[in-house]
Coordinates of C-alpha atoms in Angstrom, one line a residue:
M1 CA -48.0 -2.9 -71.0
P2 CA -47.2 -4.8 -68.0
L3 CA -44.6 -7.0 -67.7
S4 CA -44.3 -10.7 -66.3
A5 CA -43.0 -11.7 -63.3
K6 CA -40.0 -13.9 -65.2
T7 CA -39.3 -10.4 -67.0
V8 CA -38.9 -8.0 -64.3
K9 CA -36.7 -10.8 -62.3
D10 CA -34.3 -11.4 -65.2
R11 CA -34.3 -7.5 -65.9
T12 CA -33.5 -6.8 -61.7
I13 CA -30.8 -9.5 -62.2
K14 CA -29.4 -7.8 -65.1
M15 CA -29.0 -4.3 -63.0
A16 CA -27.9 -6.5 -60.2
E17 CA -25.1 -7.8 -62.4
D18 CA -24.5 -4.0 -63.9
I19 CA -23.7 -3.0 -60.3
T20 CA -21.2 -5.7 -59.7
R21 CA -19.4 -4.8 -62.9
Q22 CA -19.2 -1.4 -61.5
Q23 CA -18.1 -2.3 -58.0
I24 CA -15.2 -4.8 -59.7
K25 CA -14.0 -1.9 -61.7
D26 CA -13.8 0.3 -58.9
I27 CA -12.3 -2.0 -56.2
N28 CA -9.4 -3.0 -58.7
S29 CA -8.7 1.0 -59.5
A30 CA -8.7 1.9 -56.0
V31 CA -5.3 2.4 -54.6
A32 CA -6.0 -0.3 -52.2
Y33 CA -8.9 -2.2 -50.7
S34 CA -10.0 -4.4 -47.5
I35 CA -12.4 -7.2 -46.9
A36 CA -14.6 -8.2 -44.0
C37 CA -16.3 -11.3 -43.8
D38 CA -18.5 -13.2 -41.4
E39 CA -21.0 -16.2 -41.5
S40 CA -24.5 -16.8 -40.0
K41 CA -27.1 -19.5 -40.6
D42 CA -30.6 -18.5 -42.6
K43 CA -33.6 -19.3 -41.9
G44 CA -33.0 -22.4 -44.3
D45 CA -30.3 -23.4 -41.9
I46 CA -27.7 -22.8 -44.8
E47 CA -24.8 -21.0 -43.4
Q48 CA -24.4 -17.7 -45.4
I49 CA -20.8 -15.5 -45.7
A50 CA -21.4 -11.8 -46.1
L51 CA -18.5 -10.9 -48.0
F52 CA -18.2 -6.9 -47.9
C53 CA -15.2 -4.6 -49.4
R54 CA -14.1 -0.9 -48.4
Y55 CA -11.8 1.2 -50.4
V56 CA -12.0 4.8 -51.1
N57 CA -12.4 6.2 -54.7
S58 CA -13.1 9.9 -56.1
T59 CA -16.2 10.5 -53.9
G60 CA -15.1 9.2 -50.4
P61 CA -14.8 5.7 -48.6
Q62 CA -17.1 2.8 -50.0
E63 CA -18.4 -0.2 -48.4
E64 CA -20.1 -2.7 -50.3
M65 CA -21.4 -6.2 -50.1
I66 CA -19.8 -8.1 -52.9
E67 CA -21.7 -11.4 -52.1
L68 CA -23.7 -13.4 -49.7
I69 CA -22.2 -16.8 -50.2
P70 CA -24.0 -19.6 -49.5
L71 CA -21.7 -22.7 -47.8
K72 CA -23.9 -25.8 -48.7
G73 CA -21.2 -28.3 -47.7
Q74 CA -18.6 -28.4 -44.6
T75 CA -18.6 -25.0 -42.7
R76 CA -14.9 -25.7 -41.4
G77 CA -12.8 -22.6 -41.1
E78 CA -11.0 -23.5 -44.4
D79 CA -14.1 -23.9 -46.1
V80 CA -15.3 -20.3 -45.4
C81 CA -11.4 -18.9 -46.6
E82 CA -11.9 -21.3 -49.6
A83 CA -15.4 -19.9 -50.7
V84 CA -14.2 -16.2 -50.0
L85 CA -11.2 -16.5 -52.2
N86 CA -13.2 -18.3 -55.0
C87 CA -15.3 -15.5 -55.0
L88 CA -12.5 -12.9 -55.5
R89 CA -11.4 -14.9 -58.4
A90 CA -14.5 -15.6 -59.8
K91 CA -15.3 -12.0 -60.2
G92 CA -12.0 -10.8 -61.1
I93 CA -11.1 -8.9 -58.0
N94 CA -7.2 -8.3 -57.7
T95 CA -5.9 -9.2 -54.6
T96 CA -2.4 -7.3 -55.1
H97 CA -3.8 -4.8 -53.4
L98 CA -5.9 -6.2 -50.3
V99 CA -4.0 -4.9 -47.2
S100 CA -6.7 -5.7 -44.3
V101 CA -9.1 -8.5 -43.5
A102 CA -11.6 -8.3 -40.8
T103 CA -13.2 -11.4 -39.5
D104 CA -15.2 -12.8 -36.7
G105 CA -12.8 -15.7 -35.7
A106 CA -11.9 -17.3 -39.2
P107 CA -8.0 -18.5 -39.5
I108 CA -6.7 -15.7 -41.0
P109 CA -3.4 -17.3 -41.8
F110 CA -4.8 -19.8 -43.9
V111 CA -6.3 -17.0 -46.0
T112 CA -3.2 -14.7 -46.2
G113 CA -1.0 -17.9 -46.9
K114 CA -3.4 -18.6 -50.3
L115 CA -3.7 -15.1 -51.2
E116 CA -1.8 -14.3 -54.5
S117 CA -0.2 -11.1 -53.6
T118 CA 3.0 -9.5 -54.3
Y119 CA 2.8 -9.0 -50.7
S120 CA 3.3 -11.7 -48.0
D121 CA 1.6 -10.2 -45.3
L122 CA -1.4 -8.3 -45.0
L123 CA -1.1 -5.0 -43.0
L124 CA -3.9 -6.5 -40.5
H125 CA -5.7 -9.6 -39.4
N126 CA -8.6 -8.1 -37.4
K127 CA -10.6 -10.7 -35.5
V128 CA -14.0 -9.2 -33.8
R129 CA -16.2 -10.9 -31.7
W130 CA -19.8 -9.2 -31.2
L131 CA -20.3 -9.2 -27.2
S132 CA -23.8 -8.5 -27.0
R133 CA -24.8 -10.6 -24.4
G134 CA -25.4 -8.5 -21.0
E135 CA -28.9 -7.7 -21.5
V136 CA -30.2 -11.2 -21.5
L137 CA -27.9 -12.0 -18.4
K138 CA -28.7 -8.6 -16.7
R139 CA -32.4 -9.7 -17.2
F140 CA -31.9 -13.2 -15.9
A141 CA -30.4 -12.4 -12.8
A142 CA -33.1 -9.3 -12.3
C143 CA -36.0 -12.3 -12.6
L144 CA -33.9 -15.1 -10.7
E145 CA -36.6 -15.6 -8.0
E146 CA -39.6 -15.9 -10.7
V147 CA -37.3 -18.0 -13.0
K148 CA -37.0 -20.4 -10.1
T149 CA -40.6 -20.1 -9.4
F150 CA -41.5 -21.2 -13.1
L151 CA -39.1 -24.2 -13.0
G152 CA -40.3 -25.1 -9.9
S153 CA -44.0 -25.3 -11.2
K154 CA -42.5 -27.5 -14.2
G155 CA -41.0 -30.1 -11.6
L156 CA -37.5 -29.0 -13.0
T157 CA -34.6 -28.5 -10.5
F158 CA -31.1 -26.7 -11.4
P159 CA -28.8 -26.7 -8.2
E160 CA -27.0 -24.2 -9.4
L161 CA -29.3 -21.5 -8.6
E162 CA -29.3 -21.9 -5.4
Q163 CA -25.3 -22.1 -5.1
P164 CA -23.8 -18.9 -3.4
E165 CA -20.3 -19.7 -5.6
W166 CA -22.3 -20.4 -9.0
L167 CA -24.6 -17.1 -8.5
E168 CA -21.5 -14.9 -7.6
K169 CA -19.8 -15.8 -11.1
L170 CA -23.4 -14.6 -12.5
H171 CA -23.5 -11.2 -10.9
F172 CA -19.9 -10.9 -12.0
L173 CA -20.9 -11.6 -15.5
V174 CA -23.8 -9.4 -15.8
D175 CA -21.5 -6.5 -14.7
M176 CA -18.6 -7.5 -16.9
T177 CA -20.8 -7.5 -19.8
A178 CA -22.4 -4.8 -19.3
H179 CA -18.9 -3.0 -19.5
L180 CA -18.2 -5.4 -22.7
N181 CA -21.6 -4.3 -24.3
T182 CA -20.5 -0.1 -24.2
L183 CA -16.9 -1.2 -25.9
N184 CA -19.5 -3.1 -28.4
T185 CA -21.9 -0.1 -28.8
A186 CA -18.9 2.2 -29.4
L187 CA -17.3 0.0 -32.2
Q188 CA -20.8 -0.3 -34.4
G189 CA -21.6 2.2 -36.8
K190 CA -20.6 3.2 -40.4
G191 CA -17.8 5.9 -41.2
R192 CA -15.5 4.8 -38.1
T193 CA -12.0 4.4 -39.1
A194 CA -9.7 1.8 -38.0
L195 CA -8.0 3.9 -35.8
H196 CA -11.2 4.8 -34.1
M197 CA -11.4 1.2 -33.0
L198 CA -7.9 1.0 -31.8
E199 CA -8.4 3.9 -29.4
E200 CA -11.9 2.1 -28.0
V201 CA -10.0 -1.0 -27.5
L202 CA -7.0 0.4 -25.9
A203 CA -9.1 2.6 -23.5
F204 CA -11.3 -0.6 -22.6
E205 CA -7.8 -2.3 -21.9
R206 CA -7.1 0.6 -19.2
K207 CA -10.6 0.3 -17.9
L208 CA -9.8 -3.3 -17.2
T209 CA -7.2 -2.1 -14.8
V210 CA -9.4 0.1 -13.1
L211 CA -12.0 -3.2 -12.6
A212 CA -9.4 -5.2 -11.1
R213 CA -8.2 -2.7 -9.0
D214 CA -11.6 -2.1 -7.8
L215 CA -12.3 -6.1 -7.2
Q216 CA -9.0 -6.1 -5.6
K217 CA -9.6 -3.3 -3.2
G218 CA -13.2 -4.7 -2.4
T219 CA -15.0 -1.4 -3.2
L220 CA -17.0 -3.1 -6.2
S221 CA -18.0 0.7 -7.6
H222 CA -18.2 -0.6 -11.0
F223 CA -19.9 -3.7 -10.3
P224 CA -23.3 -2.8 -9.1
S225 CA -24.9 -6.2 -9.6
L226 CA -22.2 -8.1 -7.4
R227 CA -22.4 -5.2 -4.8
E228 CA -25.9 -6.1 -4.5
F229 CA -24.9 -9.7 -4.2
R230 CA -22.4 -8.8 -1.7
E231 CA -24.9 -7.5 1.0
A232 CA -26.5 -11.4 1.8
H233 CA -23.3 -13.1 0.9
M234 CA -19.5 -13.8 1.6
M235 CA -17.4 -14.0 -1.9
N236 CA -14.2 -14.6 -2.9
L237 CA -13.2 -11.3 -4.7
E238 CA -9.8 -13.0 -5.4
Y239 CA -10.7 -15.4 -8.1
L240 CA -12.8 -12.5 -9.9
H241 CA -10.2 -10.7 -9.5
S242 CA -7.6 -13.2 -11.3
A243 CA -10.6 -13.2 -14.1
V244 CA -10.5 -9.6 -14.6
I245 CA -6.6 -9.9 -15.4
T246 CA -7.2 -13.0 -17.6
M247 CA -9.4 -10.8 -19.8
Q248 CA -7.3 -8.5 -20.1
T249 CA -4.2 -10.5 -21.2
S250 CA -6.4 -11.7 -23.5
F251 CA -7.6 -8.6 -24.8
G252 CA -3.8 -7.7 -25.4
K253 CA -3.1 -11.0 -27.7
R254 CA -6.3 -10.6 -29.4
F255 CA -5.9 -6.9 -30.6
S256 CA -2.0 -6.9 -30.6
E257 CA -1.6 -6.5 -33.9
F258 CA -3.6 -3.2 -34.0
R259 CA -1.4 -1.8 -31.5
E260 CA 1.5 -2.4 -33.4
E261 CA 0.2 -0.3 -36.2
K262 CA -0.9 2.7 -34.0
T263 CA 1.2 4.9 -35.9
T264 CA 0.3 3.7 -39.3
L265 CA -3.6 3.9 -38.3
S266 CA -3.1 7.7 -37.3
F267 CA -1.1 8.5 -40.3
P268 CA -4.5 9.7 -42.2
V269 CA -5.4 12.2 -39.1
T270 CA -2.1 13.5 -37.9
P271 CA 0.6 12.6 -40.7
L272 CA 3.0 15.3 -39.8
S273 CA 3.4 14.7 -36.0
L274 CA 4.6 10.5 -36.7
D275 CA 7.9 9.3 -37.5
P276 CA 7.6 8.1 -41.0
S277 CA 10.3 5.4 -40.1
L278 CA 7.7 3.7 -38.0
L279 CA 5.1 3.2 -40.9
N280 CA 4.0 -0.2 -42.2
M281 CA 5.1 -0.1 -45.7
T282 CA 4.8 -3.7 -46.6
A283 CA 1.0 -3.6 -47.6
F284 CA 0.8 -0.7 -49.6
P285 CA 1.6 -1.1 -53.3
G286 CA 3.1 1.8 -55.3
V287 CA 3.8 3.7 -52.3
S288 CA 7.6 4.5 -52.2
P289 CA 9.0 5.1 -49.0
P290 CA 11.9 7.6 -49.7
D291 CA 9.5 9.7 -51.7
L292 CA 6.5 9.3 -48.6
E293 CA 9.6 11.0 -46.6
M294 CA 10.6 13.5 -48.7
E295 CA 6.9 14.8 -49.1
L296 CA 6.5 15.0 -45.5
A297 CA 9.6 17.1 -45.1
D298 CA 8.4 19.1 -47.9
I299 CA 4.9 19.9 -46.8
A300 CA 6.0 20.4 -43.1
D301 CA 6.4 23.8 -43.5
K302 CA 3.4 24.7 -45.9
E303 CA 1.0 26.4 -43.4
M304 CA -1.9 26.3 -46.4
W305 CA -1.7 23.1 -46.0
V306 CA -0.8 22.0 -42.7
S307 CA -3.7 24.0 -41.5
K308 CA -5.8 21.7 -43.1
F309 CA -4.8 19.0 -40.7
K310 CA -5.2 21.2 -37.7
R311 CA -8.8 21.8 -39.0
L312 CA -9.4 17.9 -39.7
T313 CA -8.7 17.4 -36.0
A314 CA -10.7 20.3 -34.8
D315 CA -13.6 18.8 -36.8
L316 CA -13.5 15.7 -35.9
E317 CA -13.1 16.6 -31.9
D318 CA -16.3 18.3 -32.4
V319 CA -18.1 15.4 -33.8
S320 CA -16.9 13.4 -30.9
R321 CA -18.3 16.3 -28.6
Q322 CA -21.7 16.2 -30.3
K323 CA -21.8 12.2 -30.3
A324 CA -21.2 12.0 -26.4
V325 CA -23.8 14.7 -25.6
L326 CA -26.6 13.1 -28.3
A327 CA -25.4 9.7 -26.8
Q328 CA -26.2 10.6 -23.0
N329 CA -29.9 12.2 -24.4
H330 CA -30.5 9.2 -26.1
K331 CA -30.6 10.8 -29.5
W332 CA -29.5 7.6 -31.5
R333 CA -31.0 9.2 -34.8
D334 CA -29.5 12.5 -34.5
I335 CA -26.2 10.7 -34.0
E336 CA -26.6 9.3 -37.3
N337 CA -26.9 12.4 -38.8
L338 CA -23.6 13.8 -37.9
P339 CA -20.8 14.0 -40.1
K340 CA -18.6 10.7 -40.9
P341 CA -15.3 10.6 -39.6
D342 CA -14.0 8.8 -42.6
K343 CA -15.9 11.3 -44.7
L344 CA -14.0 14.4 -42.8
V345 CA -10.4 12.5 -43.5
F346 CA -11.1 12.0 -47.1
E347 CA -12.4 15.6 -47.8
T348 CA -9.0 16.8 -46.1
W349 CA -6.7 14.4 -48.2
N350 CA -8.6 15.2 -51.3
A351 CA -8.1 18.9 -50.9
I352 CA -4.1 18.0 -50.8
P353 CA -2.4 18.3 -54.0
D354 CA -1.4 15.6 -56.2
I355 CA 2.4 16.4 -55.8
Y356 CA 2.0 14.9 -52.5
V357 CA 1.2 11.8 -54.4
N358 CA 2.7 9.0 -52.3
M359 CA 1.4 10.5 -48.8
K360 CA -2.3 10.2 -50.3
K361 CA -1.9 6.9 -51.4
Y362 CA -0.8 5.6 -48.2
A363 CA -3.4 7.9 -46.3
L364 CA -6.2 6.5 -48.5
G365 CA -4.8 3.0 -48.2
V366 CA -5.2 3.2 -44.7
L367 CA -8.4 4.9 -44.7
S368 CA -9.6 1.9 -46.5
I369 CA -9.6 -0.7 -43.7
F370 CA -12.2 -2.1 -41.8
G371 CA -12.4 -1.5 -38.2
S372 CA -14.7 -4.3 -37.7
T373 CA -17.6 -6.7 -39.1
Y374 CA -20.2 -4.3 -38.0
V375 CA -21.5 -4.1 -42.1
C376 CA -21.7 -8.0 -41.9
E377 CA -23.7 -7.8 -38.7
Q378 CA -26.4 -5.5 -40.4
V379 CA -26.7 -7.6 -43.3
F380 CA -27.4 -11.1 -41.1
S381 CA -30.4 -8.9 -39.6
N382 CA -31.9 -8.2 -42.8
M383 CA -31.1 -11.4 -43.9
N384 CA -33.3 -13.3 -41.4
F385 CA -36.3 -10.7 -42.3
I386 CA -36.2 -11.4 -45.8
K387 CA -35.4 -15.0 -46.1
N388 CA -38.3 -16.1 -43.4
K389 CA -40.5 -19.5 -42.9
H390 CA -42.7 -17.9 -45.6
R391 CA -40.2 -17.4 -48.1
T392 CA -37.3 -19.8 -47.9
R393 CA -36.9 -21.0 -51.6
L394 CA -35.2 -17.7 -52.7
T395 CA -32.3 -18.7 -55.2
D396 CA -28.6 -17.4 -54.5
D397 CA -29.0 -14.9 -57.2
S398 CA -32.1 -13.4 -55.7
F399 CA -31.2 -13.8 -52.2
T400 CA -27.9 -11.5 -52.6
I401 CA -29.9 -8.8 -54.6
L402 CA -32.2 -8.4 -51.7
C403 CA -29.7 -8.5 -49.0
E404 CA -27.8 -5.5 -50.7
D405 CA -27.9 -2.1 -49.1
E406 CA -31.0 -0.3 -50.7
G407 CA -28.9 3.0 -50.2
D408 CA -26.2 1.6 -52.5
R409 CA -24.5 4.5 -54.0
I410 CA -24.2 2.4 -57.6
Q411 CA -27.0 3.0 -59.5
P412 CA -27.4 0.5 -62.3
R413 CA -27.2 1.7 -66.3
C414 CA -30.8 0.4 -66.7
A415 CA -30.4 1.3 -70.7
D416 CA -28.0 -1.6 -70.9
A417 CA -29.7 -3.7 -68.4
V418 CA -32.5 -3.7 -70.5
R419 CA -31.5 -4.3 -74.0

């Protein structure tokens, strides 16, 4: 007997609610968890906040959407923060073991001040802005003559398109955003650890030194668009050199907290080569610093367990090499099939006996940290497909359910949902 549309809808909502209950139970029982949130407007011109949680349970690291929160009033930073906090409270998610927040520019100190946490400071307040603008600029510069012809046919004039100073900056931005896009791509994808993000950002900061030197010398080896423009124009490279130095300083400030926590973020991969006194202990409830030090001393000469961390390093190196080769050959689907770094780290720690309980808690807590807001960006892509001009009247609950990842590991307990 076919079910009515209303019955299907009601049971779908019940199954989604059952999944949410299972999620909350897992989050509250985890050693630590982190959240990532970002906002974007849907087709109905409503600001939607994607709220994700990352934690580690018995099967490994999990990244799951908690809620798609609509903001139908003001959309100031404090409104976003208040909405996120209200959502956590309404769902009964405990904030005492929240260790990190990844955002796309929201005023995180405001969030920190309102969290009813035993610990006054989160481990990291990570602000990430996606920088994928290079392709647009590159194509605009390549079609500049055609653009001017088109504008002329419409009776439109833009003096900037004839000014060498303005065009010089345009070609500079074409090259710089191409370098930024390379970094952006390296930060994307599931299974990346916060340590991976830090290493990519630090590497890019070093590359900025190379780019600044390239401009200072005037060789322009890393600025192909600018180099081609210089063939027919005089340029002020000193100004562009100072712009790169300013960018380098900005990167240093934006990711300063990550840099300070490199020892902490490295712990899950290389725990035996670190000085435990340099670890950030304030954000991890249930970890005893004195006991952690004793456990590190105890395990240091146990070859059976030491060999597992050596194997982990070798496995991560192998995955990195395979990824580089596949990327060179543009085999992106094959890259997705490679072992996930965070899963390899988890499997190593899962094999360590529970007598090293403080080490395991600390490692899994660090592993729960989001490296970026990439998962939020993915949701926004799905959101704009689901809520389109032909379907703009979805309820908030239905919209959230449809935007959730179809590959969610948690399955609804259907027997309970259909009662």
